Amino acid sequence: MFGGLHIEMTALKTLGDWFAGKWVDPSTGTSRDHNCRNSSPLSSAAHVTRTRRAHQVTAAALYILQRRPYDQYSTTNTEDDAHPGSFEDWCSQREQSYPQFQYWSTVLAPELSTLIYVRSLREANFSMYVDALTELVPWFFALDHRELCPLDTSASAGHGRTGKQTSRRLHRV
């Protein structure tokens, strides 16, 4: 079974490949490369900390770009009956109306899933770990990163609920 760093590196490489334009053609099942520049630092994930930081900045920027129009919209249209109540409702309404908004919301989803995965490792939170992997595995298949997909779930099934899926350093007294 792969460790947390290997899964994080694969998630970062998967995101980078998507940004670089590499994906799997659903009709033929073969990999496609739609961009000639493959040396992007986001696609290599050679330096995990720098790549993670770049994805954190990307996710923060996308969230801010979504949140600002919603805040402006919610303060100016308070009397409107068709006003969506929550931020999530407003986002889903915008996704249906604007393809570009849907694209950037789709970009934000795996970015956040990867960052939530890293957080689950740091906090040793197994339910967060499982949720993040559940969201990331379809991206691994879609972008032809199948080396982590046949994970052995029997080994982690018994230890996860007790919080033994991660190890912590012991402080010497």
Coordinates of N, CA and C in Angstrom, one line a residue:
M1 N 0.8 -1.2 0.0 CA 0.0 0.0 0.0 C 0.9 1.2 0.0
F2 N 0.5 2.2 -0.8 CA 1.3 3.4 -0.9 C 1.1 4.3 0.3
G3 N 2.1 5.1 0.6 CA 2.0 6.0 1.8 C 1.3 7.3 1.4
G4 N 1.2 8.2 2.4 CA 0.5 9.5 2.2 C 1.2 10.4 1.1
L5 N 2.6 10.4 1.2 CA 3.3 11.2 0.3 C 3.1 10.7 -1.2
H6 N 3.1 9.4 -1.4 CA 2.9 8.9 -2.8 C 1.6 9.2 -3.3
I7 N 0.5 9.1 -2.5 CA -0.8 9.5 -2.9 C -0.9 11.0 -3.2
E8 N -0.3 11.8 -2.3 CA -0.3 13.2 -2.5 C 0.4 13.6 -3.8
M9 N 1.6 13.0 -4.1 CA 2.3 13.3 -5.3 C 1.5 12.9 -6.5
T10 N 0.8 11.8 -6.5 CA 0.0 11.4 -7.6 C -1.2 12.3 -7.8
A11 N -1.8 12.8 -6.7 CA -2.9 13.8 -6.8 C -2.4 15.1 -7.4
L12 N -1.2 15.5 -7.0 CA -0.6 16.8 -7.5 C -0.3 16.6 -9.0
K13 N 0.3 15.4 -9.4 CA 0.6 15.2 -10.8 C -0.6 15.1 -11.6
T14 N -1.7 14.5 -11.1 CA -3.0 14.4 -11.8 C -3.5 15.8 -12.1
L15 N -3.5 16.7 -11.1 CA -4.0 18.0 -11.3 C -3.1 18.7 -12.3
G16 N -1.8 18.6 -12.2 CA -0.9 19.2 -13.1 C -1.1 18.7 -14.6
D17 N -1.4 17.4 -14.7 CA -1.6 16.9 -16.1 C -2.9 17.5 -16.6
W18 N -3.9 17.7 -15.8 CA -5.1 18.3 -16.3 C -4.9 19.7 -16.7
F19 N -4.2 20.4 -15.9 CA -3.8 21.8 -16.3 C -3.0 21.9 -17.5
A20 N -2.1 20.9 -17.8 CA -1.3 20.9 -18.9 C -2.0 20.4 -20.2
G21 N -3.2 19.9 -20.0 CA -4.0 19.5 -21.2 C -3.9 18.0 -21.5
K22 N -3.4 17.2 -20.5 CA -3.3 15.7 -20.8 C -4.5 15.1 -20.1
W23 N -5.2 14.3 -20.9 CA -6.4 13.5 -20.4 C -6.6 12.3 -21.2
V24 N -7.5 11.5 -20.8 CA -7.8 10.2 -21.5 C -9.1 10.4 -22.3
D25 N -9.0 10.0 -23.6 CA -10.1 10.2 -24.5 C -11.2 9.1 -24.1
P26 N -12.4 9.5 -23.7 CA -13.3 8.4 -23.2 C -13.8 7.5 -24.3
S27 N -13.7 7.9 -25.6 CA -14.2 7.0 -26.7 C -13.2 5.9 -27.0
T28 N -11.9 6.2 -26.9 CA -10.9 5.2 -27.2 C -10.2 4.7 -26.0
G29 N -10.2 5.4 -24.9 CA -9.5 5.0 -23.7 C -8.0 5.2 -23.8
T30 N -7.5 6.0 -24.8 CA -6.1 6.3 -24.9 C -5.8 7.7 -24.4
S31 N -4.6 7.9 -23.9 CA -4.2 9.2 -23.4 C -4.0 10.2 -24.5
R32 N -4.4 11.4 -24.2 CA -4.2 12.5 -25.2 C -3.4 13.6 -24.6
D33 N -2.6 14.3 -25.4 CA -1.8 15.4 -24.9 C -2.1 16.6 -25.8
H34 N -2.9 17.5 -25.2 CA -3.3 18.7 -26.0 C -2.5 19.9 -25.8
N35 N -1.3 19.8 -25.2 CA -0.5 20.9 -25.0 C 0.9 20.5 -25.2
C36 N 1.7 21.4 -25.9 CA 3.1 21.0 -26.2 C 4.0 21.3 -25.0
R37 N 3.6 22.1 -24.1 CA 4.4 22.5 -22.9 C 4.1 21.6 -21.8
N38 N 4.9 20.5 -21.6 CA 4.7 19.6 -20.5 C 5.6 19.8 -19.3
S39 N 6.4 20.8 -19.4 CA 7.4 20.9 -18.3 C 6.9 21.9 -17.2
S40 N 5.6 22.0 -17.1 CA 5.0 22.9 -16.1 C 5.3 22.4 -14.7
P41 N 5.7 23.3 -13.8 CA 6.0 22.9 -12.5 C 4.8 22.3 -11.8
L42 N 3.6 22.6 -12.2 CA 2.4 22.0 -11.6 C 2.2 20.6 -12.0
S43 N 2.7 20.2 -13.2 CA 2.5 18.9 -13.7 C 3.6 17.9 -13.3
S44 N 4.7 18.4 -12.8 CA 5.8 17.5 -12.5 C 5.7 17.0 -11.0
A45 N 5.3 17.9 -10.1 CA 5.3 17.6 -8.7 C 6.6 17.1 -8.1
A46 N 7.7 17.5 -8.8 CA 9.0 17.1 -8.3 C 9.3 17.6 -6.9
H47 N 8.9 18.8 -6.7 CA 9.1 19.5 -5.4 C 7.7 19.6 -4.7
V48 N 7.4 18.7 -3.9 CA 6.0 18.5 -3.4 C 5.6 19.8 -2.6
T49 N 6.4 20.4 -1.8 CA 6.0 21.6 -1.0 C 5.7 22.7 -2.0
R50 N 6.6 23.0 -2.9 CA 6.3 24.1 -3.9 C 5.1 23.8 -4.7
T51 N 4.9 22.6 -5.2 CA 3.8 22.3 -6.0 C 2.5 22.4 -5.2
R52 N 2.5 21.9 -3.9 CA 1.3 22.1 -3.0 C 1.0 23.5 -2.8
R53 N 2.0 24.3 -2.6 CA 1.8 25.8 -2.4 C 1.2 26.4 -3.6
A54 N 1.7 26.0 -4.8 CA 1.1 26.6 -6.0 C -0.4 26.2 -6.1
H55 N -0.7 25.0 -5.7 CA -2.1 24.6 -5.8 C -3.0 25.3 -4.7
Q56 N -2.4 25.5 -3.6 CA -3.1 26.3 -2.5 C -3.4 27.7 -3.0
V57 N -2.4 28.3 -3.7 CA -2.7 29.7 -4.2 C -3.8 29.7 -5.3
T58 N -3.7 28.6 -6.1 CA -4.7 28.5 -7.2 C -6.1 28.3 -6.6
A59 N -6.2 27.5 -5.6 CA -7.5 27.2 -4.9 C -8.0 28.5 -4.2
A60 N -7.1 29.2 -3.5 CA -7.5 30.4 -2.8 C -8.0 31.5 -3.8
A61 N -7.3 31.6 -4.9 CA -7.7 32.6 -6.0 C -9.0 32.3 -6.6
L62 N -9.2 31.0 -6.9 CA -10.5 30.6 -7.5 C -11.7 30.8 -6.5
Y63 N -11.4 30.5 -5.2 CA -12.5 30.7 -4.2 C -12.8 32.2 -4.1
I64 N -11.8 33.0 -4.0 CA -12.0 34.5 -3.9 C -12.7 35.0 -5.1
L65 N -12.4 34.5 -6.3 CA -13.1 34.9 -7.5 C -14.5 34.5 -7.6
Q66 N -14.9 33.4 -6.9 CA -16.3 33.0 -6.7 C -17.0 33.8 -5.7
R67 N -16.3 34.0 -4.6 CA -16.9 34.6 -3.4 C -17.3 36.1 -3.6
R68 N -16.4 36.8 -4.2 CA -16.6 38.3 -4.4 C -17.9 38.6 -5.1
P69 N -18.1 38.0 -6.3 CA -19.4 38.3 -7.0 C -20.6 37.9 -6.1
Y70 N -20.5 36.8 -5.4 CA -21.6 36.4 -4.6 C -21.9 37.4 -3.5
D71 N -20.9 37.9 -2.8 CA -21.1 38.9 -1.8 C -21.7 40.1 -2.4
Q72 N -21.2 40.6 -3.5 CA -21.8 41.7 -4.2 C -23.2 41.5 -4.6
Y73 N -23.5 40.3 -5.1 CA -24.8 40.0 -5.5 C -25.8 39.9 -4.3
S74 N -25.3 39.3 -3.3 CA -26.2 39.1 -2.1 C -26.5 40.5 -1.4
T75 N -25.6 41.4 -1.5 CA -25.9 42.7 -0.8 C -26.8 43.6 -1.7
T76 N -26.7 43.5 -3.0 CA -27.5 44.3 -3.9 C -28.9 43.8 -4.2
N77 N -29.1 42.5 -4.2 CA -30.4 41.9 -4.5 C -31.0 41.2 -3.3
T78 N -31.2 42.0 -2.3 CA -31.8 41.4 -1.1 C -33.4 41.3 -1.2
E79 N -34.0 42.1 -2.0 CA -35.5 42.0 -2.1 C -36.0 41.0 -3.2
D80 N -35.1 40.5 -4.0 CA -35.4 39.6 -5.1 C -35.9 38.3 -4.5
D81 N -37.1 37.8 -5.0 CA -37.6 36.5 -4.6 C -36.8 35.4 -5.1
A82 N -36.2 35.6 -6.3 CA -35.4 34.5 -6.9 C -34.0 34.4 -6.4
H83 N -33.7 35.1 -5.3 CA -32.4 35.2 -4.8 C -32.0 33.8 -4.1
P84 N -30.9 33.2 -4.6 CA -30.5 31.9 -3.9 C -30.0 32.2 -2.5
G85 N -30.5 31.4 -1.6 CA -30.1 31.7 -0.2 C -28.7 31.4 0.2
S86 N -28.1 30.4 -0.3 CA -26.7 30.1 0.2 C -25.7 30.2 -1.0
F87 N -24.5 30.2 -0.6 CA -23.4 30.3 -1.6 C -23.4 29.1 -2.5
E88 N -23.7 27.9 -2.0 CA -23.7 26.7 -2.8 C -24.8 26.8 -3.8
D89 N -26.0 27.3 -3.4 CA -27.1 27.4 -4.4 C -26.8 28.4 -5.5
W90 N -26.2 29.5 -5.1 CA -25.8 30.5 -6.1 C -24.8 29.9 -7.1
C91 N -23.8 29.2 -6.6 CA -22.8 28.6 -7.4 C -23.4 27.6 -8.4
S92 N -24.3 26.7 -7.9 CA -25.0 25.8 -8.8 C -25.8 26.5 -9.9
Q93 N -26.5 27.6 -9.5 CA -27.2 28.4 -10.5 C -26.3 29.0 -11.5
R94 N -25.2 29.5 -11.1 CA -24.2 30.1 -12.1 C -23.6 29.0 -12.9
E95 N -23.3 27.8 -12.4 CA -22.8 26.7 -13.2 C -23.7 26.3 -14.3
Q96 N -25.0 26.4 -14.1 CA -26.0 26.1 -15.1 C -26.1 27.1 -16.2
S97 N -25.8 28.4 -15.8 CA -25.9 29.5 -16.7 C -24.7 29.8 -17.5
Y98 N -23.5 29.6 -16.9 CA -22.2 30.0 -17.5 C -21.3 28.9 -17.6
P99 N -20.9 28.4 -18.7 CA -20.0 27.3 -18.9 C -18.6 27.6 -18.3
Q100 N -18.1 28.8 -18.4 CA -16.8 29.2 -17.8 C -16.9 29.1 -16.3
F101 N -18.0 29.5 -15.7 CA -18.1 29.3 -14.2 C -18.1 27.9 -13.8
Q102 N -18.8 27.0 -14.6 CA -18.8 25.6 -14.4 C -17.4 25.0 -14.5
Y103 N -16.6 25.5 -15.5 CA -15.2 24.9 -15.6 C -14.4 25.3 -14.4
W104 N -14.4 26.5 -14.0 CA -13.6 26.9 -12.8 C -14.0 26.3 -11.5
S105 N -15.3 26.0 -11.4 CA -15.8 25.3 -10.3 C -15.3 23.8 -10.3
T106 N -15.2 23.3 -11.5 CA -14.7 21.9 -11.7 C -13.2 21.9 -11.4
V107 N -12.5 22.9 -11.7 CA -11.1 23.0 -11.4 C -10.9 23.1 -9.9
L108 N -11.8 23.8 -9.2 CA -11.6 24.0 -7.7 C -11.9 22.7 -7.0
A109 N -12.8 21.9 -7.4 CA -13.2 20.7 -6.7 C -12.0 19.8 -6.4
P110 N -11.2 19.3 -7.4 CA -10.1 18.4 -7.1 C -8.9 19.1 -6.4
E111 N -8.8 20.5 -6.6 CA -7.8 21.2 -5.8 C -8.1 21.1 -4.3
L112 N -9.4 21.4 -4.0 CA -9.8 21.3 -2.6 C -9.7 19.9 -2.0
S113 N -10.1 18.9 -2.9 CA -10.0 17.5 -2.4 C -8.5 17.1 -2.1
T114 N -7.6 17.6 -2.9 CA -6.2 17.3 -2.6 C -5.7 17.9 -1.4
L115 N -6.1 19.2 -1.2 CA -5.7 19.9 0.1 C -6.4 19.3 1.3
I116 N -7.6 18.8 1.2 CA -8.3 18.2 2.3 C -7.6 16.9 2.6
Y117 N -7.1 16.2 1.6 CA -6.4 14.9 1.8 C -5.1 15.2 2.6
V118 N -4.4 16.2 2.3 CA -3.2 16.6 3.1 C -3.6 16.9 4.5
R119 N -4.7 17.7 4.7 CA -5.1 18.0 6.0 C -5.5 16.8 6.8
S120 N -6.1 15.8 6.1 CA -6.5 14.6 6.9 C -5.3 13.8 7.4
L121 N -4.2 13.8 6.6 CA -3.0 13.2 7.1 C -2.4 13.9 8.3
R122 N -2.4 15.2 8.2 CA -1.8 16.0 9.3 C -2.6 15.9 10.6
E123 N -4.0 15.8 10.5 CA -4.8 15.7 11.7 C -5.1 14.3 12.1
A124 N -4.7 13.3 11.3 CA -5.0 11.9 11.5 C -6.5 11.6 11.6
N125 N -7.2 12.2 10.7 CA -8.7 12.1 10.6 C -9.1 11.1 9.5
F126 N -9.4 9.9 9.9 CA -9.7 8.9 9.0 C -10.9 9.1 8.1
S127 N -12.0 9.7 8.7 CA -13.2 9.9 7.9 C -12.9 11.0 6.8
M128 N -12.1 12.0 7.1 CA -11.7 13.0 6.2 C -10.8 12.4 5.1
Y129 N -10.0 11.5 5.5 CA -9.1 10.8 4.6 C -9.8 10.0 3.6
V130 N -10.8 9.2 4.1 CA -11.6 8.4 3.2 C -12.5 9.3 2.2
D131 N -13.0 10.3 2.7 CA -13.8 11.2 1.9 C -13.0 11.9 0.8
A132 N -11.8 12.3 1.1 CA -10.9 12.9 0.2 C -10.5 11.9 -0.9
L133 N -10.1 10.7 -0.5 CA -9.7 9.7 -1.5 C -10.9 9.3 -2.4
T134 N -12.1 9.3 -1.8 CA -13.3 8.9 -2.6 C -13.5 10.0 -3.7
E135 N -13.2 11.2 -3.4 CA -13.3 12.3 -4.4 C -12.2 12.3 -5.4
L136 N -11.0 11.8 -5.0 CA -9.8 11.9 -5.8 C -9.7 10.7 -6.8
V137 N -10.1 9.5 -6.4 CA -10.0 8.3 -7.3 C -10.6 8.5 -8.7
P138 N -11.8 9.1 -8.8 CA -12.2 9.3 -10.2 C -11.3 10.1 -11.1
W139 N -10.6 11.1 -10.5 CA -9.7 11.9 -11.2 C -8.5 11.1 -11.6
F140 N -8.1 10.2 -10.8 CA -6.9 9.3 -11.1 C -7.3 8.5 -12.4
F141 N -8.5 7.9 -12.4 CA -8.9 7.2 -13.6 C -9.0 8.0 -14.8
A142 N -9.7 9.2 -14.7 CA -9.9 10.1 -15.8 C -8.7 10.6 -16.4
L143 N -7.6 10.8 -15.7 CA -6.4 11.3 -16.2 C -5.3 10.3 -16.3
D144 N -5.7 9.0 -16.3 CA -4.8 7.9 -16.5 C -3.6 7.8 -15.5
H145 N -4.0 8.0 -14.3 CA -3.0 7.8 -13.2 C -3.5 6.6 -12.4
R146 N -3.4 5.4 -12.9 CA -4.1 4.2 -12.3 C -3.1 3.5 -11.4
E147 N -1.9 3.9 -11.2 CA -1.0 3.2 -10.3 C -1.5 3.1 -8.9
L148 N -2.3 4.0 -8.4 CA -2.8 4.0 -7.0 C -4.2 3.4 -6.9
C149 N -4.9 3.1 -8.0 CA -6.3 2.8 -8.0 C -6.5 1.4 -7.4
P150 N -5.7 0.4 -7.6 CA -6.0 -0.9 -7.0 C -5.5 -1.0 -5.6
L151 N -5.8 0.0 -4.7 CA -5.3 0.0 -3.3 C -5.9 -1.2 -2.6
D152 N -5.1 -1.8 -1.7 CA -5.6 -2.8 -0.8 C -6.4 -2.2 0.3
T153 N -7.7 -2.4 0.3 CA -8.5 -1.7 1.3 C -8.7 -2.6 2.6
S154 N -8.4 -3.9 2.5 CA -8.5 -4.8 3.6 C -7.6 -4.4 4.7
A155 N -6.4 -3.9 4.4 CA -5.4 -3.6 5.4 C -5.8 -2.4 6.2
S156 N -6.4 -1.4 5.5 CA -6.7 -0.2 6.2 C -8.0 -0.2 6.8
A157 N -8.9 -1.1 6.5 CA -10.3 -1.1 7.0 C -10.4 -1.2 8.5
G158 N -9.6 -2.1 9.1 CA -9.7 -2.3 10.5 C -9.0 -1.2 11.3
H159 N -7.9 -0.6 10.8 CA -7.2 0.3 11.6 C -7.7 1.7 11.5
G160 N -8.4 2.0 10.5 CA -8.9 3.4 10.2 C -9.8 4.0 11.3
R161 N -10.7 3.2 11.7 CA -11.7 3.7 12.7 C -11.1 4.0 14.0
T162 N -9.9 3.3 14.3 CA -9.3 3.6 15.6 C -8.3 4.6 15.6
G163 N -8.0 5.2 14.4 CA -7.1 6.3 14.2 C -5.7 5.8 14.1
K164 N -5.5 4.6 13.6 CA -4.1 4.0 13.5 C -3.7 4.0 12.0
Q165 N -4.3 4.8 11.2 CA -3.9 4.9 9.8 C -2.7 5.7 9.6
T166 N -2.3 6.6 10.5 CA -1.1 7.4 10.4 C -0.3 7.2 11.6
S167 N 1.0 7.4 11.4 CA 1.9 7.3 12.6 C 2.4 8.7 13.0
R168 N 2.6 8.9 14.3 CA 3.0 10.1 14.8 C 4.4 9.9 15.5
R169 N 5.2 10.9 15.5 CA 6.5 10.7 16.2 C 6.2 10.8 17.7
L170 N 7.0 10.0 18.4 CA 6.9 10.0 19.8 C 8.0 10.9 20.4
H171 N 7.6 11.7 21.3 CA 8.6 12.6 21.9 C 9.3 11.8 23.0
R172 N 10.6 11.9 23.0 CA 11.4 11.2 24.0 C 11.4 12.1 25.3
V173 N 11.3 11.4 26.4 CA 11.3 12.1 27.7 C 12.6 12.2 28.3

